[in-house]
Every structure is written in structure tokens, then in C-alpha cells.
Amino acid sequence: QQQVKQSPQSLIVQKGGISIINCAYENTAFDYFPWYQQFPGKGPALLIAIRPDVSEKKEGRFTISFNKSAKQFSLHIMDSQPGDSATYFCAASKADSWGKLQFGAGTQVVVTP
Amino acid sequence: GAGVSQSPSNKVTEKGKDVELRCDPISGHTALYWYRQSLGQGLEFLIYFQGNSAPDKSGLPSDRFSAERTGGSVSTLTIQRTQQEDSAVYLCASSSSPYGYTFGSGTRLTVV
């Protein structure tokens, strides 16, 4: 049973557009929600993360929006660039499991020139 | 080292053979994780080591899979009697805090 559900499976966006990826979770004990970016042939790399005490976190062109009551969080990539083309994974964990992450299925983002 | 190192980067093996995959975590990282990534799929948790505690093996898919971590550093994931469904990328990660891992580039295992 997948504990974190991610959508869409794939996404095509034009350069300069906004990419939006959504995730939903069931376990209310989760208290850490990171996003990872993965390029072909590489391992996933931490992109940005949020804790449930805030509703939004922004780092450069990347923003996480968090809705605790709906148990949903999303990644927004503003001004998308071809270099952002990658697979993005959302994840969740709880502090007492010391970071054992449950991952979503991933979203392949393609940014066209 | 500067990052998490995994070897080999690619492994092709015949069905029924045993394989060993190696992970060198970042020096000083107490936590080490193994995940499996099948083609086009998400990351499936396999096993987790934290310091000297007993490992969390809850994600191992069968008793053909085992892992050890020697001296709190290097880890080896062993798959016995490999099957075609074991074909995947095996990713290792390490961490020094409860939040955020550093992944290696993975070992791509192909069982033929």
C-alpha cells in the first residue's frame, strides 16, 4: 500500500511556465515532507523540504505548499527551464522513524524550449 | 568521501546466481538506507541501519535479500538466487540527521 500518492505521472511544460506536482498522504504522524529531483543515471537529490508547522516554503523558483487539514502538499516550479527536466519525487517521514522516507511514484517533468 | 559511493554501477547476472552490491556512505553518517527503484517506478524501501541498533528489515521483499553493515560504515546488499523480477536500480543513501538523505548514483542490476 503506497503511503504517499503523487500526480501527475508526467508533465510537459513550456519554458517559462509553471510546473505543479501534487502529493497526498494518509499517515497523520508524518512530520517531514521533502521533494527530490532525479536526473537520468543519478540518484535522487534533495530539492526542498517542509515541516507541517508552515503552509509554504520557497527556495528560488521552487515552492512547496502544504495543506495539513487536506493531507496534501505540492511542488510549484516557477519560470520552468529546460534544465529542470527531471523526475521529481515527493516523500514523507516521521521523526521517530529517523528519516525512513516513504516516496511517491514520481513525476517526469519535461520542459520544452 | 565527498558523497555516497556505490559499486558496481552496473551488474548483469544470470538468473539463479547470487550478487553483492556495495555502498560506501558519507563519513560520519550514522544512518544508511537501501532502496530499490524499478523502471519508471518510485523508490521502494528495503532496509535501514542506524548506528549499532538492529537494522529495520521491514522492506526486504523475500528471504533471498539480506544486508549487513560492517564497522558502522560500508554496507553490502546481497541477493541470493536472483530472479528476473529483481532487475532494478538499487540505491543507497546515508544521513546524519532525521531529515534528508544523500543518495548514491545506484547499481543497475539486470538479471538475464
PDB file of C-alpha atoms in Angstrom:
ATOM      1  CA  GLN A   1       0.000   0.000   0.000  1.00  0.00           C
ATOM      2  CA  GLN A   2       1.514   3.263  -1.143  1.00  0.00           C
ATOM      3  CA  GLN A   3       1.500   5.743   1.717  1.00  0.00           C
ATOM      4  CA  VAL A   4       2.198   8.756  -0.490  1.00  0.00           C
ATOM      5  CA  LYS A   5       0.260   9.248  -3.711  1.00  0.00           C
ATOM      6  CA  GLN A   6       1.730  11.516  -6.380  1.00  0.00           C
ATOM      7  CA  SER A   7       0.247  13.041  -9.529  1.00  0.00           C
ATOM      8  CA  PRO A   8       0.554  13.567 -12.409  1.00  0.00           C
ATOM      9  CA  GLN A   9       2.758  10.748 -13.644  1.00  0.00           C
ATOM     10  CA  SER A  10       4.229  13.032 -16.299  1.00  0.00           C
ATOM     11  CA  LEU A  11       4.107  16.674 -17.216  1.00  0.00           C
ATOM     12  CA  ILE A  12       5.145  18.729 -20.227  1.00  0.00           C
ATOM     13  CA  VAL A  13       5.525  22.470 -19.759  1.00  0.00           C
ATOM     14  CA  GLN A  14       6.901  25.228 -21.927  1.00  0.00           C
ATOM     15  CA  LYS A  15       9.946  27.197 -20.896  1.00  0.00           C
ATOM     16  CA  GLY A  16       8.857  29.959 -18.564  1.00  0.00           C
ATOM     17  CA  GLY A  17       5.712  28.153 -17.484  1.00  0.00           C
ATOM     18  CA  ILE A  18       4.722  26.780 -14.090  1.00  0.00           C
ATOM     19  CA  SER A  19       5.050  23.087 -13.238  1.00  0.00           C
ATOM     20  CA  ILE A  20       2.775  21.810 -10.478  1.00  0.00           C
ATOM     21  CA  ILE A  21       3.070  18.380  -8.875  1.00  0.00           C
ATOM     22  CA  ASN A  22       0.701  17.171  -6.177  1.00  0.00           C
ATOM     23  CA  CYS A  23       1.041  14.643  -3.378  1.00  0.00           C
ATOM     24  CA  ALA A  24      -1.354  13.267  -0.792  1.00  0.00           C
ATOM     25  CA  TYR A  25      -0.676  11.206   2.307  1.00  0.00           C
ATOM     26  CA  GLU A  26      -2.701   9.254   4.841  1.00  0.00           C
ATOM     27  CA  ASN A  27      -0.488   8.934   7.899  1.00  0.00           C
ATOM     28  CA  THR A  28      -1.024  11.973  10.121  1.00  0.00           C
ATOM     29  CA  ALA A  29       2.148  11.075  12.038  1.00  0.00           C
ATOM     30  CA  PHE A  30       4.279  12.207   9.109  1.00  0.00           C
ATOM     31  CA  ASP A  31       6.108  15.394  10.027  1.00  0.00           C
ATOM     32  CA  TYR A  32       8.660  15.911   7.285  1.00  0.00           C
ATOM     33  CA  PHE A  33       7.865  16.338   3.591  1.00  0.00           C
ATOM     34  CA  PRO A  34      10.794  16.604   1.179  1.00  0.00           C
ATOM     35  CA  TRP A  35      10.937  16.752  -2.585  1.00  0.00           C
ATOM     36  CA  TYR A  36      13.718  15.043  -4.504  1.00  0.00           C
ATOM     37  CA  GLN A  37      14.922  15.696  -8.042  1.00  0.00           C
ATOM     38  CA  GLN A  38      16.431  12.892 -10.097  1.00  0.00           C
ATOM     39  CA  PHE A  39      18.286  13.143 -13.390  1.00  0.00           C
ATOM     40  CA  PRO A  40      18.817  10.058 -15.580  1.00  0.00           C
ATOM     41  CA  GLY A  41      21.589   7.828 -14.284  1.00  0.00           C
ATOM     42  CA  LYS A  42      21.834   9.697 -10.989  1.00  0.00           C
ATOM     43  CA  GLY A  43      20.441   9.172  -7.527  1.00  0.00           C
ATOM     44  CA  PRO A  44      17.701  11.480  -6.251  1.00  0.00           C
ATOM     45  CA  ALA A  45      18.909  14.755  -4.725  1.00  0.00           C
ATOM     46  CA  LEU A  46      17.099  16.721  -2.035  1.00  0.00           C
ATOM     47  CA  LEU A  47      15.496  19.791  -3.595  1.00  0.00           C
ATOM     48  CA  ILE A  48      13.368  21.381  -0.888  1.00  0.00           C
ATOM     49  CA  ALA A  49      11.529  20.230   2.240  1.00  0.00           C
ATOM     50  CA  ILE A  50       8.825  21.428   4.594  1.00  0.00           C
ATOM     51  CA  ARG A  51       7.613  20.686   8.121  1.00  0.00           C
ATOM     52  CA  PRO A  52       3.880  20.825   8.949  1.00  0.00           C
ATOM     53  CA  ASP A  53       4.179  23.947  11.101  1.00  0.00           C
ATOM     54  CA  VAL A  54       4.292  26.159   7.984  1.00  0.00           C
ATOM     55  CA  SER A  55       1.999  26.291   4.962  1.00  0.00           C
ATOM     56  CA  GLU A  56       4.519  27.370   2.375  1.00  0.00           C
ATOM     57  CA  LYS A  57       8.251  27.337   1.780  1.00  0.00           C
ATOM     58  CA  LYS A  58      10.031  28.974  -1.099  1.00  0.00           C
ATOM     59  CA  GLU A  59      13.586  28.478  -2.333  1.00  0.00           C
ATOM     60  CA  GLY A  60      14.369  30.299  -5.526  1.00  0.00           C
ATOM     61  CA  ARG A  61      11.977  29.136  -8.227  1.00  0.00           C
ATOM     62  CA  PHE A  62      10.773  26.165  -6.167  1.00  0.00           C
ATOM     63  CA  THR A  63       7.860  26.446  -3.714  1.00  0.00           C
ATOM     64  CA  ILE A  64       6.196  23.831  -1.517  1.00  0.00           C
ATOM     65  CA  SER A  65       2.592  24.436  -0.497  1.00  0.00           C
ATOM     66  CA  PHE A  66       1.327  22.381   2.431  1.00  0.00           C
ATOM     67  CA  ASN A  67      -2.293  21.780   3.466  1.00  0.00           C
ATOM     68  CA  LYS A  68      -2.307  19.892   6.748  1.00  0.00           C
ATOM     69  CA  SER A  69      -6.094  19.515   7.008  1.00  0.00           C
ATOM     70  CA  ALA A  70      -6.324  18.059   3.499  1.00  0.00           C
ATOM     71  CA  LYS A  71      -3.158  15.990   3.986  1.00  0.00           C
ATOM     72  CA  GLN A  72      -1.799  17.293   0.718  1.00  0.00           C
ATOM     73  CA  PHE A  73       1.320  19.087  -0.416  1.00  0.00           C
ATOM     74  CA  SER A  74       2.527  20.291  -3.759  1.00  0.00           C
ATOM     75  CA  LEU A  75       5.627  21.484  -5.572  1.00  0.00           C
ATOM     76  CA  HIS A  76       5.478  24.515  -7.826  1.00  0.00           C
ATOM     77  CA  ILE A  77       8.334  25.204 -10.230  1.00  0.00           C
ATOM     78  CA  MET A  78       8.096  28.797 -11.405  1.00  0.00           C
ATOM     79  CA  ASP A  79       9.657  30.023 -14.657  1.00  0.00           C
ATOM     80  CA  SER A  80      10.437  26.413 -15.644  1.00  0.00           C
ATOM     81  CA  GLN A  81      13.700  25.921 -17.526  1.00  0.00           C
ATOM     82  CA  PRO A  82      14.896  23.064 -19.775  1.00  0.00           C
ATOM     83  CA  GLY A  83      17.435  22.221 -17.077  1.00  0.00           C
ATOM     84  CA  ASP A  84      14.527  21.446 -14.738  1.00  0.00           C
ATOM     85  CA  SER A  85      13.615  18.450 -16.911  1.00  0.00           C
ATOM     86  CA  ALA A  86      13.897  15.557 -14.473  1.00  0.00           C
ATOM     87  CA  THR A  87      11.852  13.163 -12.369  1.00  0.00           C
ATOM     88  CA  TYR A  88      10.520  14.628  -9.148  1.00  0.00           C
ATOM     89  CA  PHE A  89       9.585  12.564  -6.107  1.00  0.00           C
ATOM     90  CA  CYS A  90       7.650  13.686  -3.088  1.00  0.00           C
ATOM     91  CA  ALA A  91       8.240  11.861   0.171  1.00  0.00           C
ATOM     92  CA  ALA A  92       7.195  11.805   3.794  1.00  0.00           C
ATOM     93  CA  SER A  93       8.615  10.562   7.057  1.00  0.00           C
ATOM     94  CA  LYS A  94       8.080  10.769  10.792  1.00  0.00           C
ATOM     95  CA  ALA A  95      10.695  11.762  13.308  1.00  0.00           C
ATOM     96  CA  ASP A  96      10.517   8.553  15.332  1.00  0.00           C
ATOM     97  CA  SER A  97      11.454   6.506  12.277  1.00  0.00           C
ATOM     98  CA  TRP A  98      14.591   8.597  11.934  1.00  0.00           C
ATOM     99  CA  GLY A  99      14.051   9.635   8.393  1.00  0.00           C
ATOM    100  CA  LYS A 100      12.821   6.419   6.776  1.00  0.00           C
ATOM    101  CA  LEU A 101      11.180   8.062   3.796  1.00  0.00           C
ATOM    102  CA  GLN A 102       8.046   6.866   2.040  1.00  0.00           C
ATOM    103  CA  PHE A 103       8.227   8.028  -1.584  1.00  0.00           C
ATOM    104  CA  GLY A 104       5.592   8.865  -4.145  1.00  0.00           C
ATOM    105  CA  ALA A 105       5.758   7.180  -7.547  1.00  0.00           C
ATOM    106  CA  GLY A 106       7.432  10.147  -9.216  1.00  0.00           C
ATOM    107  CA  THR A 107       6.569  12.723 -11.881  1.00  0.00           C
ATOM    108  CA  GLN A 108       8.582  13.050 -15.056  1.00  0.00           C
ATOM    109  CA  VAL A 109       8.775  16.726 -15.997  1.00  0.00           C
ATOM    110  CA  VAL A 110       9.795  17.801 -19.479  1.00  0.00           C
ATOM    111  CA  VAL A 111      10.357  21.489 -20.139  1.00  0.00           C
ATOM    112  CA  THR A 112      10.283  22.343 -23.827  1.00  0.00           C
ATOM    113  CA  PRO A 113      12.403  25.215 -25.179  1.00  0.00           C
TER     114      PRO A 113
ATOM    115  CA  GLY B   1      34.361  10.614   0.908  1.00  0.00           C
ATOM    116  CA  ALA B   2      32.538  13.561  -0.570  1.00  0.00           C
ATOM    117  CA  GLY B   3      29.451  11.565  -1.450  1.00  0.00           C
ATOM    118  CA  VAL B   4      27.822   8.164  -1.231  1.00  0.00           C
ATOM    119  CA  SER B   5      29.681   5.694  -3.433  1.00  0.00           C
ATOM    120  CA  GLN B   6      28.084   2.556  -4.837  1.00  0.00           C
ATOM    121  CA  SER B   7      29.679  -0.289  -6.730  1.00  0.00           C
ATOM    122  CA  PRO B   8      29.405  -1.724  -9.227  1.00  0.00           C
ATOM    123  CA  SER B   9      27.483   0.868 -11.209  1.00  0.00           C
ATOM    124  CA  ASN B  10      26.118  -1.848 -13.463  1.00  0.00           C
ATOM    125  CA  LYS B  11      25.757  -5.584 -12.908  1.00  0.00           C
ATOM    126  CA  VAL B  12      24.426  -8.205 -15.285  1.00  0.00           C
ATOM    127  CA  THR B  13      23.901 -11.619 -13.773  1.00  0.00           C
ATOM    128  CA  GLU B  14      22.313 -14.895 -14.741  1.00  0.00           C
ATOM    129  CA  LYS B  15      19.102 -15.999 -13.100  1.00  0.00           C
ATOM    130  CA  GLY B  16      19.846 -18.078 -10.034  1.00  0.00           C
ATOM    131  CA  LYS B  17      23.227 -16.521  -9.271  1.00  0.00           C
ATOM    132  CA  ASP B  18      24.000 -14.530  -6.118  1.00  0.00           C
ATOM    133  CA  VAL B  19      25.041 -10.876  -6.290  1.00  0.00           C
ATOM    134  CA  GLU B  20      26.585  -8.433  -3.832  1.00  0.00           C
ATOM    135  CA  LEU B  21      26.110  -4.695  -4.064  1.00  0.00           C
ATOM    136  CA  ARG B  22      28.331  -2.344  -2.098  1.00  0.00           C
ATOM    137  CA  CYS B  23      27.693   1.053  -0.541  1.00  0.00           C
ATOM    138  CA  ASP B  24      30.253   3.439   0.971  1.00  0.00           C
ATOM    139  CA  PRO B  25      28.336   6.100   2.903  1.00  0.00           C
ATOM    140  CA  ILE B  26      29.489   9.608   3.694  1.00  0.00           C
ATOM    141  CA  SER B  27      31.992   9.503   6.528  1.00  0.00           C
ATOM    142  CA  GLY B  28      30.336  10.140   9.878  1.00  0.00           C
ATOM    143  CA  HIS B  29      26.802   9.440   8.704  1.00  0.00           C
ATOM    144  CA  THR B  30      25.226   7.102  11.234  1.00  0.00           C
ATOM    145  CA  ALA B  31      22.188   6.134   9.184  1.00  0.00           C
ATOM    146  CA  LEU B  32      22.302   4.078   5.981  1.00  0.00           C
ATOM    147  CA  TYR B  33      19.372   3.101   3.788  1.00  0.00           C
ATOM    148  CA  TRP B  34      18.828   0.807   0.820  1.00  0.00           C
ATOM    149  CA  TYR B  35      16.043   1.455  -1.679  1.00  0.00           C
ATOM    150  CA  ARG B  36      15.041  -0.251  -4.906  1.00  0.00           C
ATOM    151  CA  GLN B  37      13.826   1.636  -7.964  1.00  0.00           C
ATOM    152  CA  SER B  38      12.190  -0.375 -10.706  1.00  0.00           C
ATOM    153  CA  LEU B  39      11.862   1.064 -14.211  1.00  0.00           C
ATOM    154  CA  GLY B  40       9.537   4.045 -14.142  1.00  0.00           C
ATOM    155  CA  GLN B  41       8.586   3.382 -10.546  1.00  0.00           C
ATOM    156  CA  GLY B  42       9.086   5.105  -7.252  1.00  0.00           C
ATOM    157  CA  LEU B  43      11.566   4.180  -4.580  1.00  0.00           C
ATOM    158  CA  GLU B  44      10.822   1.092  -2.528  1.00  0.00           C
ATOM    159  CA  PHE B  45      12.374   0.983   0.954  1.00  0.00           C
ATOM    160  CA  LEU B  46      14.383  -2.164   1.647  1.00  0.00           C
ATOM    161  CA  ILE B  47      16.430  -1.843   4.840  1.00  0.00           C
ATOM    162  CA  TYR B  48      17.777   0.778   7.233  1.00  0.00           C
ATOM    163  CA  PHE B  49      20.767   0.806   9.585  1.00  0.00           C
ATOM    164  CA  GLN B  50      21.167   3.288  12.424  1.00  0.00           C
ATOM    165  CA  GLY B  51      24.349   3.198  14.460  1.00  0.00           C
ATOM    166  CA  ASN B  52      24.659  -0.003  16.457  1.00  0.00           C
ATOM    167  CA  SER B  53      20.923  -0.652  16.588  1.00  0.00           C
ATOM    168  CA  ALA B  54      19.330  -3.702  14.988  1.00  0.00           C
ATOM    169  CA  PRO B  55      18.523  -2.907  11.357  1.00  0.00           C
ATOM    170  CA  ASP B  56      14.971  -2.250  10.192  1.00  0.00           C
ATOM    171  CA  LYS B  57      14.483  -5.024   7.649  1.00  0.00           C
ATOM    172  CA  SER B  58      10.776  -4.456   7.165  1.00  0.00           C
ATOM    173  CA  GLY B  59      11.101  -3.653   3.447  1.00  0.00           C
ATOM    174  CA  LEU B  60      13.070  -6.684   2.303  1.00  0.00           C
ATOM    175  CA  PRO B  61      10.834  -8.432  -0.258  1.00  0.00           C
ATOM    176  CA  SER B  62      11.942 -12.001   0.478  1.00  0.00           C
ATOM    177  CA  ASP B  63      14.471 -14.037   2.440  1.00  0.00           C
ATOM    178  CA  ARG B  64      16.696 -14.020  -0.629  1.00  0.00           C
ATOM    179  CA  PHE B  65      17.597 -10.448   0.272  1.00  0.00           C
ATOM    180  CA  SER B  66      19.968  -9.598   3.115  1.00  0.00           C
ATOM    181  CA  ALA B  67      22.246  -6.754   4.060  1.00  0.00           C
ATOM    182  CA  GLU B  68      24.965  -6.038   6.525  1.00  0.00           C
ATOM    183  CA  ARG B  69      26.876  -3.009   7.633  1.00  0.00           C
ATOM    184  CA  THR B  70      30.383  -3.527   8.901  1.00  0.00           C
ATOM    185  CA  GLY B  71      32.011  -1.210  11.431  1.00  0.00           C
ATOM    186  CA  GLY B  72      29.197   1.267  11.106  1.00  0.00           C
ATOM    187  CA  SER B  73      30.398   2.218   7.635  1.00  0.00           C
ATOM    188  CA  VAL B  74      30.371   0.121   4.463  1.00  0.00           C
ATOM    189  CA  SER B  75      27.224  -1.844   3.672  1.00  0.00           C
ATOM    190  CA  THR B  76      26.661  -4.819   1.388  1.00  0.00           C
ATOM    191  CA  LEU B  77      23.283  -5.836  -0.008  1.00  0.00           C
ATOM    192  CA  THR B  78      23.195  -9.490  -1.041  1.00  0.00           C
ATOM    193  CA  ILE B  79      20.587 -11.053  -3.296  1.00  0.00           C
ATOM    194  CA  GLN B  80      20.658 -14.825  -3.445  1.00  0.00           C
ATOM    195  CA  ARG B  81      19.292 -16.919  -6.303  1.00  0.00           C
ATOM    196  CA  THR B  82      18.449 -13.846  -8.338  1.00  0.00           C
ATOM    197  CA  GLN B  83      15.200 -13.723 -10.288  1.00  0.00           C
ATOM    198  CA  GLN B  84      14.265 -11.573 -13.272  1.00  0.00           C
ATOM    199  CA  GLU B  85      11.922  -9.509 -11.102  1.00  0.00           C
ATOM    200  CA  ASP B  86      14.975  -8.443  -9.075  1.00  0.00           C
ATOM    201  CA  SER B  87      16.131  -6.339 -12.029  1.00  0.00           C
ATOM    202  CA  ALA B  88      16.132  -2.729 -10.844  1.00  0.00           C
ATOM    203  CA  VAL B  89      18.345   0.108  -9.711  1.00  0.00           C
ATOM    204  CA  TYR B  90      19.451  -0.362  -6.124  1.00  0.00           C
ATOM    205  CA  LEU B  91      20.054   2.936  -4.367  1.00  0.00           C
ATOM    206  CA  CYS B  92      21.935   3.517  -1.152  1.00  0.00           C
ATOM    207  CA  ALA B  93      21.625   6.665   0.944  1.00  0.00           C
ATOM    208  CA  SER B  94      23.179   7.913   4.150  1.00  0.00           C
ATOM    209  CA  SER B  95      22.209  10.571   6.642  1.00  0.00           C
ATOM    210  CA  SER B  96      23.484  12.338   9.739  1.00  0.00           C
ATOM    211  CA  SER B  97      20.102  13.636  10.867  1.00  0.00           C
ATOM    212  CA  PRO B  98      16.486  12.502  10.885  1.00  0.00           C
ATOM    213  CA  TYR B  99      15.805  14.753   7.932  1.00  0.00           C
ATOM    214  CA  GLY B 100      17.159  14.388   4.442  1.00  0.00           C
ATOM    215  CA  TYR B 101      19.292  11.754   2.809  1.00  0.00           C
ATOM    216  CA  THR B 102      22.200  11.851   0.393  1.00  0.00           C
ATOM    217  CA  PHE B 103      21.824   9.185  -2.270  1.00  0.00           C
ATOM    218  CA  GLY B 104      24.458   7.428  -4.284  1.00  0.00           C
ATOM    219  CA  SER B 105      24.076   7.002  -8.041  1.00  0.00           C
ATOM    220  CA  GLY B 106      22.886   3.424  -7.653  1.00  0.00           C
ATOM    221  CA  THR B 107      23.700  -0.004  -9.022  1.00  0.00           C
ATOM    222  CA  ARG B 108      21.701  -1.057 -12.067  1.00  0.00           C
ATOM    223  CA  LEU B 109      21.086  -4.799 -11.736  1.00  0.00           C
ATOM    224  CA  THR B 110      19.949  -6.795 -14.744  1.00  0.00           C
ATOM    225  CA  VAL B 111      19.047 -10.452 -14.312  1.00  0.00           C
ATOM    226  CA  VAL B 112      19.036 -12.407 -17.572  1.00  0.00           C
TER     227      VAL B 112
END
